[in-house]
Short mmCIF file of C-alpha atoms and ligand atoms in Angstrom, two decimals:
data_model
loop_
_atom_site.label_atom_id
_atom_site.label_comp_id
_atom_site.label_asym_id
_atom_site.label_seq_id
_atom_site.Cartn_x
_atom_site.Cartn_y
_atom_site.Cartn_z
CA MET A 1 1.34 -0.73 -10.25
CA ARG A 2 -2.12 -1.04 -11.72
CA GLN A 3 -1.44 -4.67 -12.57
CA HIS A 4 -0.12 -5.17 -9.11
CA ILE A 5 -3.47 -3.95 -7.77
CA SER A 6 -5.42 -6.30 -10.05
CA GLU A 7 -3.40 -9.35 -9.03
CA ASP A 8 -4.56 -8.80 -5.48
CA ALA A 9 -8.24 -8.84 -6.36
CA GLU A 10 -8.86 -11.77 -4.01
CA ARG A 11 -7.96 -9.56 -1.07
CA ARG A 12 -10.88 -7.28 -1.81
CA GLY A 13 -14.61 -7.63 -1.48
CA ASP A 14 -14.28 -7.41 2.26
CA ALA A 15 -15.37 -3.78 2.43
CA PRO A 16 -17.68 -2.97 3.96
CA GLY A 17 -18.04 -6.18 5.88
CA GLY A 18 -14.47 -6.58 7.06
CA ALA A 19 -13.05 -4.59 9.92
CA ARG A 20 -12.63 -0.87 9.32
CA PRO A 21 -9.38 -0.79 7.34
CA TYR A 22 -8.02 2.52 8.65
CA THR A 23 -7.99 4.91 11.55
CA VAL A 24 -7.57 8.66 11.39
CA ASP A 25 -5.41 10.80 13.65
CA LEU A 26 -5.43 14.58 13.77
CA VAL A 27 -2.04 16.19 14.23
CA ALA A 28 -0.65 19.71 14.06
CA ARG A 29 2.20 18.98 11.66
CA ALA A 30 2.66 16.57 8.79
CA PRO A 31 5.50 14.04 9.19
CA ALA A 32 8.55 14.81 7.04
CA VAL A 33 8.42 11.26 5.68
CA LEU A 34 5.27 9.15 5.56
CA GLY A 35 5.51 5.75 7.23
CA ASP A 36 4.61 2.46 5.55
CA ASP A 37 1.23 2.37 7.27
CA VAL A 38 -0.03 5.71 5.96
CA LEU A 39 -2.82 5.64 3.38
CA ALA A 40 -3.21 9.40 3.20
CA CYS A 41 -1.85 12.51 4.84
CA VAL A 42 -4.29 15.34 4.26
CA GLN A 43 -2.50 18.62 4.94
CA HIS A 44 -4.45 21.83 5.14
CA GLY A 45 -2.55 25.05 4.69
CA GLY A 46 1.17 24.27 4.70
CA ALA A 47 3.39 23.19 1.86
CA ALA A 48 3.91 19.60 0.76
CA ALA A 49 7.22 18.21 1.98
CA ASP A 50 7.71 15.78 -0.91
CA ASP A 51 5.81 14.37 -3.86
CA ASP A 52 4.61 11.20 -2.15
CA PRO A 53 1.23 10.46 -3.81
CA ARG A 54 -0.29 9.91 -0.37
CA ARG A 55 0.26 13.56 0.55
CA ILE A 56 -2.91 15.51 -0.18
CA ARG A 57 -2.38 19.23 0.05
CA VAL A 58 -5.51 21.33 0.53
CA ALA A 59 -4.87 25.06 0.09
CA LEU A 60 -7.07 26.28 2.93
CA PRO A 61 -5.58 28.14 5.91
CA VAL A 62 -6.10 26.50 9.29
CA LEU A 63 -7.90 28.95 11.60
CA ALA A 64 -8.21 26.62 14.59
CA GLY A 65 -7.46 23.04 15.56
CA ASP A 66 -5.12 20.52 13.99
CA GLY A 67 -4.83 20.81 10.23
CA VAL A 68 -3.28 17.45 9.35
CA GLU A 69 -5.17 14.15 9.06
CA LEU A 70 -3.18 10.95 9.07
CA TRP A 71 -5.20 8.07 7.71
CA ARG A 72 -3.42 4.95 8.93
CA SER A 73 -3.93 1.47 7.62
CA VAL A 74 -4.12 -1.75 9.60
CA LEU A 75 -3.24 -3.66 6.40
CA PRO A 76 -0.14 -3.29 4.19
CA VAL A 77 -0.27 -0.20 1.96
CA ARG A 78 0.77 0.12 -1.65
CA HIS A 79 0.89 3.44 -3.40
CA GLY A 80 1.72 4.89 -6.78
CA ARG A 81 0.54 7.01 -9.67
CA ASP A 82 -1.65 6.28 -12.64
CA GLY A 83 -1.36 9.17 -15.06
CA ASP A 84 -2.37 12.23 -13.07
CA ILE A 85 -4.02 10.21 -10.29
CA GLY A 86 -2.03 9.59 -7.10
CA TRP A 87 -3.28 6.58 -5.14
CA ALA A 88 -2.76 4.36 -2.10
CA GLU A 89 -4.66 1.20 -1.27
CA ASN A 90 -4.64 -1.54 1.32
CA GLY A 91 -6.86 -4.25 -0.13
CA ALA A 92 -9.99 -2.81 1.49
CA ALA A 93 -9.99 0.90 0.69
CA LEU A 94 -8.32 3.15 -1.83
CA PHE A 95 -7.42 6.82 -1.44
CA GLY A 96 -6.73 8.87 -4.50
CA GLN A 97 -6.23 12.41 -5.65
CA LEU A 98 -6.19 14.35 -8.86
CA GLN A 99 -5.18 17.96 -9.27
CA LEU A 100 -5.85 20.19 -12.27
CA PRO A 101 -4.01 23.48 -12.67
CA GLU A 102 -6.00 26.61 -13.40
CA SER A 103 -4.73 26.53 -17.01
CA GLN A 104 -6.80 23.38 -17.59
CA LEU A 105 -10.02 24.82 -16.16
CA ALA A 106 -10.93 27.34 -18.88
CA ASP A 107 -13.69 24.92 -19.88
CA MET A 108 -14.64 23.88 -16.34
CA ASP A 109 -17.52 21.59 -17.22
CA ARG A 110 -15.43 19.59 -19.72
CA ALA A 111 -12.39 19.48 -17.48
CA VAL A 112 -14.45 18.18 -14.54
CA PHE A 113 -16.22 15.65 -16.72
CA HIS A 114 -12.88 14.24 -17.87
CA ALA A 115 -11.43 14.30 -14.36
CA TYR A 116 -14.37 12.41 -12.85
CA ALA A 117 -14.49 10.00 -15.80
CA ARG A 118 -10.75 9.32 -15.44
CA ILE A 119 -11.10 8.67 -11.74
CA ASP A 120 -14.10 6.42 -12.28
CA GLY A 121 -12.27 4.40 -14.93
CA PHE A 122 -9.27 4.06 -12.67
CA LEU A 123 -11.44 2.91 -9.76
CA GLN A 124 -13.19 0.32 -11.90
CA ARG A 125 -10.03 -1.27 -13.21
CA SER A 126 -8.38 -1.14 -9.78
CA GLY A 127 -11.11 -3.18 -8.10
CA TYR A 128 -12.53 -0.27 -6.07
CA PRO A 129 -15.52 0.77 -8.19
CA ALA A 130 -17.52 2.27 -5.31
CA TRP A 131 -16.95 5.92 -4.46
CA LEU A 132 -17.44 6.35 -0.71
CA ARG A 133 -16.40 9.95 -0.07
CA VAL A 134 -15.03 12.74 -2.23
CA TRP A 135 -13.65 16.21 -1.55
CA ASN A 136 -13.55 18.95 -4.20
CA PHE A 137 -11.57 22.17 -3.76
CA ILE A 138 -12.32 24.67 -6.48
CA ALA A 139 -10.54 27.98 -6.79
CA GLY A 140 -12.93 30.90 -7.26
CA ILE A 141 -15.88 28.59 -6.63
CA THR A 142 -18.54 31.30 -6.90
CA ASP A 143 -16.86 33.31 -9.68
CA GLY A 144 -19.00 33.83 -12.74
CA ASP A 145 -22.66 34.62 -13.03
CA GLY A 146 -25.80 32.61 -13.50
CA ASP A 147 -25.19 29.22 -15.07
CA GLY A 148 -21.64 30.33 -15.87
CA GLU A 149 -20.70 30.25 -12.19
CA ARG A 150 -17.73 27.95 -11.62
CA TYR A 151 -19.51 25.78 -9.08
CA ARG A 152 -22.47 25.29 -11.42
CA GLN A 153 -20.13 24.38 -14.26
CA PHE A 154 -18.31 22.01 -11.94
CA SER A 155 -21.67 20.38 -11.10
CA VAL A 156 -22.49 19.96 -14.78
CA GLY A 157 -19.22 18.14 -15.48
CA ARG A 158 -19.51 15.92 -12.41
CA HIS A 159 -23.11 15.05 -13.28
CA LYS A 160 -22.17 14.14 -16.86
CA ALA A 161 -19.52 11.73 -15.63
CA LEU A 162 -21.35 10.11 -12.72
CA SER A 163 -24.73 9.83 -14.49
CA LEU A 164 -23.17 7.48 -17.06
CA LYS A 165 -23.80 4.72 -14.51
CA PRO A 166 -27.38 3.45 -14.34
CA GLY A 167 -28.98 4.04 -10.95
CA PHE A 168 -26.18 6.45 -10.00
CA GLU A 169 -28.47 8.46 -7.72
CA HIS A 170 -28.71 5.50 -5.34
CA GLU A 171 -24.97 5.10 -4.89
CA LEU A 172 -23.66 8.65 -4.67
CA PRO A 173 -20.67 9.36 -2.46
CA ALA A 174 -20.73 11.79 0.41
CA ALA A 175 -18.98 14.97 -0.71
CA THR A 176 -17.54 18.36 0.07
CA ALA A 177 -17.14 21.21 -2.44
CA ILE A 178 -15.34 24.27 -1.14
CA GLY A 179 -13.58 27.24 -2.68
CA SER A 180 -9.82 27.16 -2.21
CA GLU A 181 -7.17 29.84 -2.24
CA ASP A 182 -4.76 28.29 -4.75
CA GLY A 183 -5.74 28.23 -8.39
CA GLY A 184 -7.01 25.04 -9.89
CA LEU A 185 -9.05 22.07 -8.76
CA LEU A 186 -8.20 19.32 -6.29
CA ILE A 187 -10.32 16.20 -6.07
CA TYR A 188 -9.51 13.56 -3.49
CA PHE A 189 -11.53 10.50 -2.68
CA ILE A 190 -11.97 7.24 -0.80
CA ALA A 191 -13.28 4.20 -2.65
CA ALA A 192 -14.00 0.57 -1.85
CA ALA A 193 -15.09 -2.61 -3.56
CA ARG A 194 -18.69 -2.10 -2.53
CA PRO A 195 -20.71 1.03 -1.79
CA GLY A 196 -21.91 2.13 1.58
CA ARG A 197 -25.53 2.97 2.26
CA GLN A 198 -26.57 6.37 0.93
CA ILE A 199 -28.29 8.51 3.54
CA GLU A 200 -30.47 11.49 2.68
CA ASN A 201 -31.80 14.17 5.00
CA PRO A 202 -35.57 14.42 5.50
CA ARG A 203 -35.13 18.13 6.32
CA GLN A 204 -33.49 18.80 2.95
CA VAL A 205 -34.26 18.19 -0.68
CA SER A 206 -31.64 15.73 -1.90
CA ALA A 207 -28.94 17.72 -3.69
CA PHE A 208 -29.34 15.52 -6.77
CA LYS A 209 -32.98 16.67 -6.89
CA TYR A 210 -32.35 20.39 -6.46
CA PRO A 211 -34.59 22.49 -8.73
CA ARG A 212 -33.28 24.21 -11.87
CA GLN A 213 -32.66 27.54 -10.13
CA TYR A 214 -29.38 26.15 -8.69
CA GLY A 215 -27.92 25.26 -12.05
CA PRO A 216 -28.35 23.27 -15.27
CA LYS A 217 -27.42 19.98 -13.56
CA SER A 218 -27.91 19.10 -9.92
CA PRO A 219 -24.97 18.41 -7.60
CA SER A 220 -24.22 14.67 -7.59
CA PHE A 221 -23.64 13.78 -3.96
CA SER A 222 -25.40 12.11 -1.04
CA ARG A 223 -25.93 13.79 2.31
CA ALA A 224 -24.04 11.00 4.07
CA ASN A 225 -22.66 7.54 3.48
CA LEU A 226 -22.97 4.78 6.09
CA LEU A 227 -20.50 1.92 6.18
CA ASP A 228 -21.17 -1.06 8.40
CA TRP A 229 -17.73 -2.43 9.07
CA ARG A 230 -17.52 -5.61 11.13
CA ASP A 231 -16.15 -3.69 14.10
CA GLY A 232 -18.79 -0.97 13.94
CA ALA A 233 -20.33 1.63 11.71
CA GLU A 234 -18.72 4.67 10.13
CA LEU A 235 -20.68 7.63 8.79
CA PHE A 236 -19.20 10.08 6.31
CA VAL A 237 -21.27 13.27 6.59
CA SER A 238 -21.07 15.53 3.54
CA GLY A 239 -20.49 19.22 3.76
CA THR A 240 -23.64 20.40 5.53
CA ALA A 241 -24.94 23.94 5.51
CA SER A 242 -27.88 26.04 6.63
CA ILE A 243 -30.18 24.73 3.94
CA VAL A 244 -33.70 23.50 4.65
CA GLY A 245 -35.72 22.13 1.78
CA HIS A 246 -33.49 23.57 -0.91
CA GLU A 247 -33.38 27.09 0.47
CA THR A 248 -30.61 28.94 2.26
CA LEU A 249 -31.73 30.04 5.73
CA HIS A 250 -30.41 32.76 8.08
CA VAL A 251 -28.58 34.86 5.53
CA GLY A 252 -26.23 37.25 7.35
CA GLU A 253 -26.53 35.34 10.66
CA PRO A 254 -23.62 32.92 10.89
CA LEU A 255 -24.51 31.62 14.37
CA ALA A 256 -28.09 30.92 13.34
CA GLN A 257 -26.65 29.13 10.29
CA LEU A 258 -24.50 27.08 12.63
CA ASP A 259 -27.53 26.02 14.70
CA GLU A 260 -29.40 25.11 11.53
CA LEU A 261 -26.63 23.03 10.04
CA LEU A 262 -26.19 21.20 13.34
CA ARG A 263 -29.88 20.29 13.17
CA ASN A 264 -29.17 18.89 9.71
CA VAL A 265 -26.29 16.81 11.04
CA GLN A 266 -28.52 15.56 13.86
CA ALA A 267 -31.16 14.52 11.32
CA LEU A 268 -28.54 12.51 9.42
CA LEU A 269 -27.47 10.75 12.60
CA GLU A 270 -31.08 9.82 13.24
CA GLN A 271 -31.37 8.45 9.70
CA ALA A 272 -28.24 6.37 10.24
CA GLY A 273 -29.96 4.76 13.23
CA ARG A 274 -26.75 3.66 14.93
CA PRO A 275 -25.10 4.98 18.08
CA LEU A 276 -22.32 7.14 16.62
CA ARG A 277 -19.81 9.63 17.98
CA PRO A 278 -17.81 12.22 16.07
CA GLU A 279 -14.28 11.20 15.17
CA MET A 280 -13.48 14.23 13.06
CA LEU A 281 -15.25 17.56 12.59
CA LYS A 282 -14.23 20.18 10.05
CA LEU A 283 -15.82 23.56 9.68
CA TYR A 284 -15.28 25.78 6.66
CA LEU A 285 -15.66 29.48 7.45
CA ARG A 286 -15.85 32.26 4.88
CA ASP A 287 -14.95 35.23 7.08
CA PRO A 288 -12.18 34.73 9.66
CA ARG A 289 -13.54 37.69 11.65
CA GLN A 290 -16.34 35.36 12.76
CA LEU A 291 -13.89 32.83 14.17
CA ASP A 292 -14.19 33.66 17.87
CA ALA A 293 -17.98 33.75 17.87
CA VAL A 294 -18.17 30.53 15.90
CA ARG A 295 -15.68 28.76 18.19
CA ALA A 296 -17.56 29.79 21.29
CA HIS A 297 -20.80 28.60 19.76
CA LEU A 298 -19.26 25.27 18.74
CA ARG A 299 -18.10 24.72 22.33
CA THR A 300 -21.65 25.01 23.60
CA HIS A 301 -22.57 22.24 21.17
CA PHE A 302 -19.57 19.90 21.14
CA GLY A 303 -17.88 20.82 24.43
CA ALA A 304 -14.15 20.17 24.33
CA ARG A 305 -14.30 17.98 21.23
CA PRO A 306 -11.82 19.36 18.70
CA VAL A 307 -13.14 20.98 15.54
CA THR A 308 -10.72 21.94 12.80
CA ILE A 309 -11.73 25.30 11.37
CA LEU A 310 -10.55 26.13 7.87
CA ARG A 311 -10.87 29.34 5.89
CA GLY A 312 -12.89 28.42 2.84
CA ASP A 313 -15.71 29.63 0.62
CA VAL A 314 -19.00 27.76 0.60
CA CYS A 315 -20.56 27.22 -2.82
CA ARG A 316 -23.56 29.50 -2.21
CA ARG A 317 -22.51 33.10 -1.71
CA GLU A 318 -25.05 33.68 1.11
CA LEU A 319 -23.68 30.83 3.21
CA ASP A 320 -21.10 31.82 5.82
CA LEU A 321 -20.09 28.35 6.89
CA GLU A 322 -20.38 24.63 6.36
CA ILE A 323 -19.49 21.60 8.48
CA GLU A 324 -18.46 18.08 7.54
CA ALA A 325 -17.99 15.15 9.85
CA LEU A 326 -16.77 11.64 10.24
CA PHE A 327 -18.67 9.60 12.83
CA ARG A 328 -18.00 6.14 14.09
CA ALA A 329 -19.59 3.55 16.32
CA ALA A 330 -19.95 4.82 19.87
C1 LIG B 1 -25.53 22.03 -0.15
O1 LIG B 1 -26.02 21.32 0.72
C2 LIG B 1 -24.32 22.82 0.27
O2 LIG B 1 -21.44 19.94 -4.56
O3 LIG B 1 -20.27 18.34 -3.65
C3 LIG B 1 -22.24 20.61 0.29
C4 LIG B 1 -21.55 19.41 0.12
C5 LIG B 1 -22.52 21.40 -0.80
C6 LIG B 1 -21.13 19.00 -1.14
C7 LIG B 1 -21.01 19.33 -3.57
C8 LIG B 1 -22.09 20.98 -2.06
C9 LIG B 1 -21.42 19.79 -2.23
O4 LIG B 1 -25.99 22.14 -1.28
C10 LIG B 1 -23.20 22.71 -0.66
#
């Protein structure tokens, strides 16, 4: 299959620049069989129906909204596996996933280094060297103390792998890193032939420049990634929390955290400088008892626009929630 991808190299190089090569639909239930046009079916909560490599199962309970994302292609889709990486591509974008069981995470930093290095190698030889967006679901994300905390060790491994590329801090993908309920680590990602434009937030210290107090190596991600497709822009907004500068604000006040993180999202939209509207909003909430208050508060901000709310742990213990978003041209 890998060779098959390489033979089609002439079809690539049109991203970004070509038309947006997918659309995303939110649905309540995953189809029993994935159609030919599906690039990825991201299923939160429920079990995987089959072992189709396009099925990405995220072990976070759905608290509100539709928990299944169907990423549909406008171009023919091919899919397959390369070692432990499941992939699907359509000539303009590639989706992939890699899962590590808990038994392989005893040495988290090493395991993550090898996982990211494997993915990067696969992307390079497949003709999609540019990471656009990546999601990381890490069981027990805040387990362990000090620099031994799992999230910090995860960040060390990711940094070791991504920093092998010169200038890597100018082409970092947008990202999410959330604690999951299953054991193990799930990484899934979208890549293209060429990178988008990295967006940082003037209200926040860039994560890749966080000071030492947050761990031995800084988290390697951008605040957002802007893609100018021919038919309009798309903005992948990373997991965004109540952090200003590099500090956590409003500890113990989830609704104040929500207001703060929405100001961060607004700042990213201003940086993007394009008229954009939300296409998909996902909120990760630590304590389900806060669901009703959070939903009501979200309605005052987004009105009737659907927000999928998932039960998940944010990577700083004092943070109650985090939002991520996908925007597209208004
Ligand atoms: C923050 O801004 C909150 O390590 O990939 C958000 C999004 C966060 C992605 C990551 C971490 C990550 O630092 C945490």
